XYZ file of C-alpha atoms in Angstrom:
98
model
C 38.583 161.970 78.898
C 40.696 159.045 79.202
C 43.534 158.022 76.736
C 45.158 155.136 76.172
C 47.817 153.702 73.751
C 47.207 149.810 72.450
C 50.905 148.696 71.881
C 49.327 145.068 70.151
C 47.121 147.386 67.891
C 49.756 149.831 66.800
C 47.153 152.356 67.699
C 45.996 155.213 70.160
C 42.184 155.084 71.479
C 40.200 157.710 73.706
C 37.536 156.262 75.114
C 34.662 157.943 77.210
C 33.988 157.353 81.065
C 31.614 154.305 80.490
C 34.870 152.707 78.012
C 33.058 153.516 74.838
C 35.378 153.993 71.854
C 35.213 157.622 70.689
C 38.543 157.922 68.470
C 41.318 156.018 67.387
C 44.065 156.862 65.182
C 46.500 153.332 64.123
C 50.099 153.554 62.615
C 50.620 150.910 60.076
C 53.560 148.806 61.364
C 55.648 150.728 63.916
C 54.758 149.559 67.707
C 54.310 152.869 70.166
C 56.379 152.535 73.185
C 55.049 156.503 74.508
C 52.207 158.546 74.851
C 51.673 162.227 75.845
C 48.074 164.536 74.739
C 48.425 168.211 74.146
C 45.272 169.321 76.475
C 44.662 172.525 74.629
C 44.701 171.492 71.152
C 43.929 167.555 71.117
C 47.073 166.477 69.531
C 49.114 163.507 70.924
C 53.045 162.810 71.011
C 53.567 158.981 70.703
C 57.663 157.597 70.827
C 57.899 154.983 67.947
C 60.595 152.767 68.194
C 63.126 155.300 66.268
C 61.256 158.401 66.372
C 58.697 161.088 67.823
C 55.478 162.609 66.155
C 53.139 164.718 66.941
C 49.601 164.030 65.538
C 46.335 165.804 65.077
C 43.205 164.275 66.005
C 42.530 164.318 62.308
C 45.526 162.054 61.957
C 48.196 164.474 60.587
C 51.526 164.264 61.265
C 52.382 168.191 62.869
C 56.152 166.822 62.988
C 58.020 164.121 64.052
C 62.147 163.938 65.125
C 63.901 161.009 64.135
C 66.992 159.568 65.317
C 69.601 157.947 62.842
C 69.740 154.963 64.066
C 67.525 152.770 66.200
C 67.900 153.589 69.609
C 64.718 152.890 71.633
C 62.879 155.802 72.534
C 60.652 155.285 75.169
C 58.379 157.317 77.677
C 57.913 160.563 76.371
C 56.546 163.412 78.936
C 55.965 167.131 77.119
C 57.538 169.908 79.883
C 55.624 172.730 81.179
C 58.437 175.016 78.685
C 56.959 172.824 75.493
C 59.898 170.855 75.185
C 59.776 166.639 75.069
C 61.513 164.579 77.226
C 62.426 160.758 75.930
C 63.726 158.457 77.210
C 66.676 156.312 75.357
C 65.933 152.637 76.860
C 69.389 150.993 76.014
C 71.439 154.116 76.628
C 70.169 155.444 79.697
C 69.409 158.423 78.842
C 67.369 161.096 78.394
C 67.065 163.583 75.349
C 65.231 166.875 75.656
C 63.453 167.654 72.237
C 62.702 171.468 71.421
């Protein structure tokens, strides 16, 4: 089932074959910059600006890292181990979350 992430909505959609909306979930001011789905349980990681969550399909936030500061998290990819790699836009590089 495709997925897809509307960076001008704030949002996350999943969509059916024939591009019929079938689910969306919004955050309420924070652009997404990443997008990863769970395929056993549903639940999506998105990378907001400063931070990671991950999200039921119910919209509940399962947990979310944060960083201190702003420092661009981008491009998030979960690892076969369950770990999440990020990447850090304007530092080059890449944290591993556990």
């Amino acid at each position: 089932m495709p997925v897809a992430m509307t960076v001008g909505q704030y949002g996350v959609i999943v969509i059916d074959d024939n591009g019929r909306l079938l689910w969306e979930w919004k955050h309420p001011n924070v652009a997404m910059y990443g997008l990863d789905v769970d395929p056993e349980t549903g639940n999506f990681y998105v990378a907001l600006y400063n931070r990671i969550m991950e999200v039921t399909r119910t919209g509940r936030v399962v947990w979310q890292f944060s960083s201190p500061e702003t420092i661009g998290l981008h491009s998030l990819q979960r690892t076969p181990e369950g770990t999440i790699l990020v990447a850090c836009a304007p530092y080059d590089r890449v944290l591993e979350i556990d």
